[in-house]
Amino acid sequence: MRENRRFDEIRFINIETDFVKHPEGSVLISLGDTKVLCNATIENKVPPFLKGEGSGWVTAEYSMLPRATESRNIREAAKGKLGGRTQEIQRLIGRSLRSVVDLEKLGERSIWIDCDVIQADGGTRTAAITGGFVAMIIALHKLVENNELKEIPVRHYLAAISVGVVDGKVVLDLESKEDFNADTDMNIAGTNHGEFVEIQGTGEKHPFSKKEFYEMLDLAAKGLADLTKAQSEVLSDIFPSTKGMSDNE
Amino acid sequence: MRENRRFDEIRFINIETDFVKHPEGSVLISLGDTKVLCNATIENKVPPFLKGEGSGWVTAEYSMLPRATESRNIREAAKGKLGGRTQEIQRLIGRSLRSVVDLEKLGERSIWIDCDVIQADGGTRTAAITGGFVAMIIALHKLVENNELKEIPVRHYLAAISVGVVDGKVVLDLESKEDFNADTDMNIAGTNHGEFVEIQGTGEKHPFSKKEFYEMLDLAAKGLADLTKAQSEVLSDIFPSTKGMSDNE
Amino acid sequence: MRENRRFDEIRFINIETDFVKHPEGSVLISLGDTKVLCNATIENKVPPFLKGEGSGWVTAEYSMLPRATESRNIREAAKGKLGGRTQEIQRLIGRSLRSVVDLEKLGERSIWIDCDVIQADGGTRTAAITGGFVAMIIALHKLVENNELKEIPVRHYLAAISVGVVDGKVVLDLESKEDFNADTDMNIAGTNHGEFVEIQGTGEKHPFSKKEFYEMLDLAAKGLADLTKAQSEVLSDIFPSTKGMSDNE
Amino acid sequence: MRENRRFDEIRFINIETDFVKHPEGSVLISLGDTKVLCNATIENKVPPFLKGEGSGWVTAEYSMLPRATESRNIREAAKGKLGGRTQEIQRLIGRSLRSVVDLEKLGERSIWIDCDVIQADGGTRTAAITGGFVAMIIALHKLVENNELKEIPVRHYLAAISVGVVDGKVVLDLESKEDFNADTDMNIAGTNHGEFVEIQGTGEKHPFSKKEFYEMLDLAAKGLADLTKAQSEVLSDIFPSTKGMSDNE
Amino acid sequence: MRENRRFDEIRFINIETDFVKHPEGSVLISLGDTKVLCNATIENKVPPFLKGEGSGWVTAEYSMLPRATESRNIREAAKGKLGGRTQEIQRLIGRSLRSVVDLEKLGERSIWIDCDVIQADGGTRTAAITGGFVAMIIALHKLVENNELKEIPVRHYLAAISVGVVDGKVVLDLESKEDFNADTDMNIAGTNHGEFVEIQGTGEKHPFSKKEFYEMLDLAAKGLADLTKAQSEVLSDIFPSTKGMSDNE
Amino acid sequence: MRENRRFDEIRFINIETDFVKHPEGSVLISLGDTKVLCNATIENKVPPFLKGEGSGWVTAEYSMLPRATESRNIREAAKGKLGGRTQEIQRLIGRSLRSVVDLEKLGERSIWIDCDVIQADGGTRTAAITGGFVAMIIALHKLVENNELKEIPVRHYLAAISVGVVDGKVVLDLESKEDFNADTDMNIAGTNHGEFVEIQGTGEKHPFSKKEFYEMLDLAAKGLADLTKAQSEVLSDIFPSTKGMSDNE
């Protein structure tokens, strides 16, 4: 039984901007006890496979500090290689963010989103997407201010949230201890218009039915609305929450 | 427009058993022009984190031969590391297969499923799951024949299929050229009872709506039924297609 | 004592072409229970050390699938490095194939020969050379058909075979169990004109005399004649078995 | 010319404890714009070379977040290896901290000090030592509270500071822009009793004289007194600033 | 045309013992301008695959100093992996030396032969075998002196030499400039009784005939006799040159 | 108690030039039983970060042969990575040597100093600096002889020495057994004019006082004078010992 929170309620969210001074965009996002530092870098070149294509790129890197977790995890730099979980997560973050960016309008630039988990209590990858989006908008806004871009080349707000089945009940935004007991666990990224860009669901302990799946999807939609609202409170001066509406309707 | 195949039709499937003589289970699965060799190995020990827990483990490795693809891809052994795509896929295969195995009944044994793509034309990861399941059942059956296990500790048939939105239309089992043009691409693993164990959907080019998602899910369910039927034609002597029914109902 | 085969007899050989659809040349060679997939790739560039030299290059890669062998061997991609045995073998294959190619006539192109052992029962490196040669000729023939080359720039047929001393007796084409018991083990690559391009003999268990060596060499010459005959049956339409004769005489 | 700060003045220092909830000791140290997160982990085992020796161990790891710096630096985990600078620094931190710990009284335990640079503006390695010391004391104090140790097995306060020759003038606690222009750069770790445990001085641009060296040493001693005073303000409840006095006198 | 040396003559050989003080056996071998430092280490354990088998092991490592060669070659430690050539060579040295050692009489011990090329002018791998043998005998003799072994468990003298076809002529012991121009190049390891343990011949530029091969073998036999004679001059006090005779006859 | 040597005396030093024939400068330096081979290479290009800057570069690599030490140490090439100690040392050697070179006068050239420890008995890194300096001057002199440079672009003689506190007594040039027992250990590089370029002191076992530090510095200055005198005896024909005087005074 979840304490102090309804099954369809996200944890307390805080988005602190300019946490670090050097990056073009810097955000420390807290979702309950999960804290992820998201730094955006603009680079005036693109990866080799895009050279001369007139298109930009968005990519993400994800890492956990050794003591973000309850017991110490060994640094991947010390091991000499990135683990499968890390690669899976950073590919997810990158794909999600790319899905709302107009890469041609971005031009031959790369955006790096570095997501470093300072403290982990479930939902680090979804917090990374939600915070990374804010850092990206702030960085792009600087390009607009410097007249390097005419407008922010982003079509929608984007956030991500987890949803799962715990003790037979569908719940939103799982903490670590819920995550551990979940029969089914799903991470969903979507826009402020109720559309989805990434769905990754796994029923490792129990297969799930279409009905359960529909319930989870609805709950996720609610969570995404709450998160994009929190984003727009931070960003509304530079990126209106009505942004992207016209693209779809 | 897809030639010679309806939008809801899977490609011609062939499951050839005993393709290689040494493995405990060996299957060459062809789905259209996609060919994956799936070899199952039984090992009488478990990974360190399971030692003494009385539980078994299932894990998968995935690799593409350099010329499985139209242009030569560099071997990961030559690069000295596994790429993110490979790790993402082999984690997906492993999780999917584990979801239908009763790990406690398996006992302190590991099952390795090696999936080597001989020829690629879209859907290699889903073919690997579908073929890997058959190789796993054959290997487990040998343990039963040798009286090392009383019965095959597997709860359901398991298969996987891709589904996507191509040119605005939802289609089943994408070939390479469709995959390349897809707005949305989803890989779904599920059982012979219409339940799902893994859903990975990505709308990198276009966000997708709940309605599109529901259509994809229904199409996937049809594809999974076709695939588990093909599996049971090969396996019915040793693993009945009614298997697992009672677990759920 | 060897069953069903004379001491000077090679195993049943089968050369299946076009096993995989993408490569410029694709061959599945079986020599008894040893099966190696040999895929040839033509690339329109050369390694850095040959740039601007007006000469081409031939190189080979060799790998064993994890369950090509009786017990599972760990993937080199997972280990993060190529083992010494693999490197030794792929250098041998590359050197052998280069020895019969006129690299200047080939022009600034590279030929990659990927040799993947599907099933191992002794003699995988020699089968890789014998099958790799056929895949290379098929790939080069496509360049001739496309008018990119005037003729196939290869001087001789090339094959390879093992020979050894088992229980004090010199025998041709060792299977795994013979290989394991051999006092002396030799791999020899040579042409259809009775000449040799690589000899690698090792007497790790017993030094060998000049007399034994002469016997092994004669037996190898017989095996090479049988193998190049089998190659020419597959290739005679595009590459005559009299090829290269005039170069030597 | 340095603004707002005398040549012998350290930057504004802030030591925030319990920044992260999981570690046994957690400190975010800020020295001007340099911010380093120092987390201490207690582990109940020692490295292989100390097994059964009845002695403990202290080790440190150091890393910079990609955008701790003005331009993005590539993650060492992505490169697959630790750079020389990183290894040099983490060895320095480890040696410095070990020098004040009574390893035998610590018993067969390891202390890991993870130092992650959130924001860099010169002096990250010395801030890591100064903050790491505080995190270590907090972690050791928990062992005392849990009756696992009778007292904190540390002989002195320990801090570290940089000192250098900039534009011909000896200055304390160099910021990035000063560091860049320094003729000579020295990092010194020492105790609250005016003794030194590590001195690393480099005159890459200009050799330095004994006289300059003496001046730098005196300035460092002043800086170390200021820093250990700041540490003791945070720690005085659990670790008295008179600690260690009797060991030396 | 070779200067100052007949076609069947080896270069001036010098074997300096005790070049380094720490190893159990240390030899600096010079063959003309090729200088290889061969150090033997005795270790009282065996590799995992031999544990409890009652048998010992001999293994070799080979490395070139960066400026052993005319232009600087990059260190393999800096590259982070051993090249194929290095692995091929160290496997050759190890197999050759093992072939003359009675591993059961050696008992559960390992002998490491470290071969470091100080200066290279052709024939480094064969010099490593010839010098490594001497270092090994010296190290084993110490075990006999310390009563850890009753006698040196080695059956024969062992040396190695190169032979090749240069400008159409068969010559012994090729220097760098000859090696570069050789049509055929062969490395042969053998005993003081005219038997062979390793033959590695390659005709990368030209296939070679049986007749040429016979000539090379005879020349190699002469070279091996000269080399084992030089070894026995150094070792005769501790290891008689008649050693092993009775084993064969 | 030190035998046969006063506390302020360096070990017997020998500098043998032209030890290896290929390098532009080659020196085997012996300091007591410590022997380091230092080879200098001139390369007509600079690292990427200096391209087009009109400035040269000096860099060093350091390695120990496996049996330079009493027990065999594993090759870093075999481990696949450079250890922290190695990297720390080669950075120290590189910085020290760069400090006396006028990189602009050197022009767009790199100097590699390869330091390979043949035999270790304490002080290998300082011997590497002392010997590496001589190898570098010899190599630069060749550029002057070939009219590629007008003069040797080096400002001072440079050497390095260790000094430490052993059994409470400050001593110069520690051997292995002294090093092992030292409370404090310091490596100091300096010029023939009594100035310092690198000081690395560590009091891992005991903090050290300013007074002890001053004593160590004075002892080091004496050692550096002895070493630069030995260097100038070898180099005086090509690089006068008064060199650099005028630069400073």
Coordinates of N, CA, C and O in Angstrom, one line a residue, chain E residues 8-62:
Chain E
D8 N 74.8 -20.0 -46.6 CA 74.4 -21.1 -45.6 C 75.0 -20.8 -44.2 O 75.2 -21.7 -43.4
E9 N 75.3 -19.5 -44.0 CA 76.0 -19.1 -42.8 C 75.1 -18.3 -41.9 O 74.4 -17.4 -42.4
I10 N 75.1 -18.6 -40.6 CA 74.3 -17.8 -39.7 C 75.1 -16.5 -39.3 O 76.3 -16.5 -39.5
R11 N 74.4 -15.5 -38.8 CA 75.1 -14.3 -38.4 C 76.0 -14.6 -37.1 O 75.8 -15.6 -36.4
F12 N 76.8 -13.7 -36.7 CA 77.6 -13.8 -35.5 C 76.6 -13.9 -34.3 O 75.7 -13.1 -34.2
I13 N 76.8 -14.9 -33.5 CA 75.9 -15.1 -32.4 C 76.6 -14.9 -31.1 O 77.8 -15.3 -30.9
N14 N 76.0 -14.2 -30.1 CA 76.5 -14.0 -28.8 C 75.4 -14.2 -27.8 O 74.3 -13.7 -28.0
I15 N 75.7 -15.1 -26.8 CA 74.7 -15.3 -25.7 C 75.3 -14.9 -24.4 O 76.2 -15.5 -23.9
E16 N 74.7 -13.8 -23.9 CA 75.2 -13.2 -22.6 C 74.3 -13.6 -21.5 O 73.1 -13.2 -21.5
T17 N 74.8 -14.3 -20.5 CA 73.9 -14.8 -19.4 C 73.9 -13.7 -18.3 O 74.8 -12.9 -18.2
D18 N 72.9 -13.8 -17.4 CA 72.8 -13.0 -16.2 C 72.8 -11.5 -16.6 O 73.4 -10.7 -15.8
F19 N 72.2 -11.1 -17.7 CA 72.1 -9.7 -18.1 C 71.3 -8.9 -17.1 O 71.6 -7.8 -16.8
V20 N 70.3 -9.5 -16.5 CA 69.4 -8.9 -15.5 C 69.5 -9.7 -14.2 O 69.6 -10.9 -14.3
K21 N 69.5 -9.1 -13.1 CA 69.8 -9.8 -11.9 C 68.6 -10.6 -11.2 O 68.8 -11.6 -10.6
H22 N 67.4 -10.1 -11.4 CA 66.3 -10.7 -10.7 C 65.8 -12.0 -11.3 O 65.4 -12.9 -10.5
P23 N 65.7 -12.2 -12.6 CA 65.1 -13.4 -13.1 C 65.8 -14.7 -12.7 O 67.0 -14.6 -12.5
E24 N 65.1 -15.8 -12.7 CA 65.8 -17.1 -12.4 C 66.7 -17.4 -13.5 O 67.7 -18.1 -13.3
G25 N 66.4 -17.0 -14.8 CA 67.3 -17.2 -15.9 C 67.3 -16.0 -16.8 O 66.2 -15.5 -17.1
S26 N 68.4 -15.4 -17.1 CA 68.4 -14.2 -17.9 C 69.5 -14.2 -19.0 O 70.6 -14.5 -18.7
V27 N 69.0 -14.0 -20.2 CA 70.0 -14.1 -21.4 C 69.7 -13.0 -22.3 O 68.6 -12.7 -22.7
L28 N 70.8 -12.3 -22.8 CA 70.7 -11.4 -23.9 C 71.3 -12.0 -25.1 O 72.5 -12.3 -25.1
I29 N 70.5 -12.4 -26.0 CA 71.0 -13.1 -27.2 C 71.2 -12.1 -28.4 O 70.2 -11.2 -28.6
S30 N 72.3 -12.1 -29.0 CA 72.5 -11.2 -30.2 C 72.8 -12.2 -31.4 O 73.6 -13.1 -31.3
L31 N 72.1 -11.9 -32.5 CA 72.3 -12.6 -33.7 C 72.5 -11.5 -34.7 O 71.5 -10.9 -35.2
G32 N 73.7 -11.2 -35.1 CA 74.0 -10.0 -35.9 C 73.5 -8.8 -35.1 O 73.8 -8.7 -33.9
D33 N 72.7 -8.0 -35.7 CA 72.2 -6.8 -35.0 C 70.9 -7.0 -34.3 O 70.3 -6.1 -33.8
T34 N 70.4 -8.2 -34.3 CA 69.1 -8.5 -33.6 C 69.5 -8.9 -32.2 O 70.3 -9.8 -31.9
K35 N 68.9 -8.2 -31.2 CA 69.2 -8.4 -29.8 C 67.9 -8.6 -29.0 O 67.0 -7.8 -29.0
V36 N 67.8 -9.8 -28.4 CA 66.5 -10.1 -27.6 C 66.9 -10.4 -26.2 O 67.8 -11.3 -26.0
L37 N 66.3 -9.8 -25.3 CA 66.5 -10.1 -23.9 C 65.4 -11.2 -23.5 O 64.2 -11.0 -23.6
C38 N 65.9 -12.3 -23.0 CA 65.0 -13.5 -22.7 C 65.2 -13.7 -21.2 O 66.2 -14.1 -20.7
N39 N 64.1 -13.5 -20.4 CA 64.1 -13.7 -19.0 C 63.2 -14.8 -18.6 O 62.0 -14.9 -19.1
A40 N 63.7 -15.8 -17.8 CA 62.8 -16.9 -17.4 C 62.4 -16.8 -16.0 O 63.2 -16.4 -15.1
T41 N 61.1 -17.0 -15.7 CA 60.6 -17.0 -14.4 C 59.9 -18.3 -14.0 O 59.2 -18.9 -14.9
I42 N 60.2 -18.8 -12.8 CA 59.6 -20.0 -12.4 C 58.5 -19.6 -11.4 O 58.7 -18.8 -10.5
E43 N 57.3 -20.2 -11.6 CA 56.2 -19.8 -10.7 C 55.6 -21.1 -10.2 O 55.4 -22.1 -11.0
N44 N 55.3 -21.2 -8.9 CA 54.8 -22.4 -8.3 C 53.3 -22.6 -8.4 O 52.7 -23.0 -7.5
K45 N 52.8 -22.3 -9.6 CA 51.4 -22.7 -9.9 C 51.2 -22.8 -11.4 O 52.1 -22.5 -12.1
V46 N 50.1 -23.4 -11.7 CA 49.8 -23.7 -13.1 C 48.5 -22.9 -13.5 O 47.7 -22.6 -12.7
P47 N 48.3 -22.8 -14.9 CA 47.1 -22.1 -15.3 C 45.9 -23.0 -14.9 O 46.0 -24.2 -14.7
P48 N 44.7 -22.3 -14.8 CA 43.5 -23.0 -14.3 C 43.2 -24.4 -15.0 O 42.9 -25.4 -14.3
F49 N 43.4 -24.4 -16.3 CA 43.1 -25.7 -17.0 C 44.0 -26.9 -16.6 O 43.7 -28.0 -17.0
L50 N 45.1 -26.6 -15.9 CA 46.0 -27.7 -15.5 C 45.9 -28.0 -14.0 O 46.6 -28.9 -13.6
K51 N 45.1 -27.2 -13.3 CA 45.1 -27.4 -11.8 C 44.8 -28.9 -11.4 O 43.8 -29.4 -11.9
G52 N 45.7 -29.4 -10.6 CA 45.4 -30.8 -10.1 C 45.7 -31.9 -11.1 O 45.5 -33.0 -10.8
E53 N 46.3 -31.5 -12.3 CA 46.6 -32.5 -13.3 C 48.0 -33.1 -13.1 O 48.4 -34.0 -13.8
G54 N 48.8 -32.5 -12.2 CA 50.1 -33.1 -12.0 C 51.1 -32.7 -13.1 O 52.1 -33.4 -13.2
S55 N 50.8 -31.7 -13.8 CA 51.6 -31.4 -15.0 C 52.0 -29.9 -14.9 O 51.2 -29.1 -14.4
G56 N 53.1 -29.5 -15.5 CA 53.5 -28.1 -15.5 C 53.2 -27.5 -16.8 O 52.5 -28.1 -17.7
W57 N 53.7 -26.2 -17.0 CA 53.4 -25.5 -18.2 C 54.5 -24.6 -18.5 O 55.3 -24.1 -17.6
V58 N 54.7 -24.3 -19.8 CA 55.7 -23.3 -20.3 C 55.0 -22.4 -21.2 O 54.2 -22.8 -22.1
T59 N 55.1 -21.1 -20.9 CA 54.5 -20.1 -21.8 C 55.4 -18.9 -22.1 O 56.4 -18.7 -21.3
A60 N 55.2 -18.2 -23.1 CA 56.1 -17.1 -23.5 C 55.3 -15.9 -23.8 O 54.2 -15.9 -24.2
E61 N 56.0 -14.7 -23.5 CA 55.5 -13.5 -24.0 C 56.5 -12.8 -24.8 O 57.7 -12.9 -24.5
Y62 N 56.1 -12.0 -25.8 CA 57.0 -11.4 -26.7 C 56.6 -9.9 -26.9 O 55.4 -9.6 -27.0

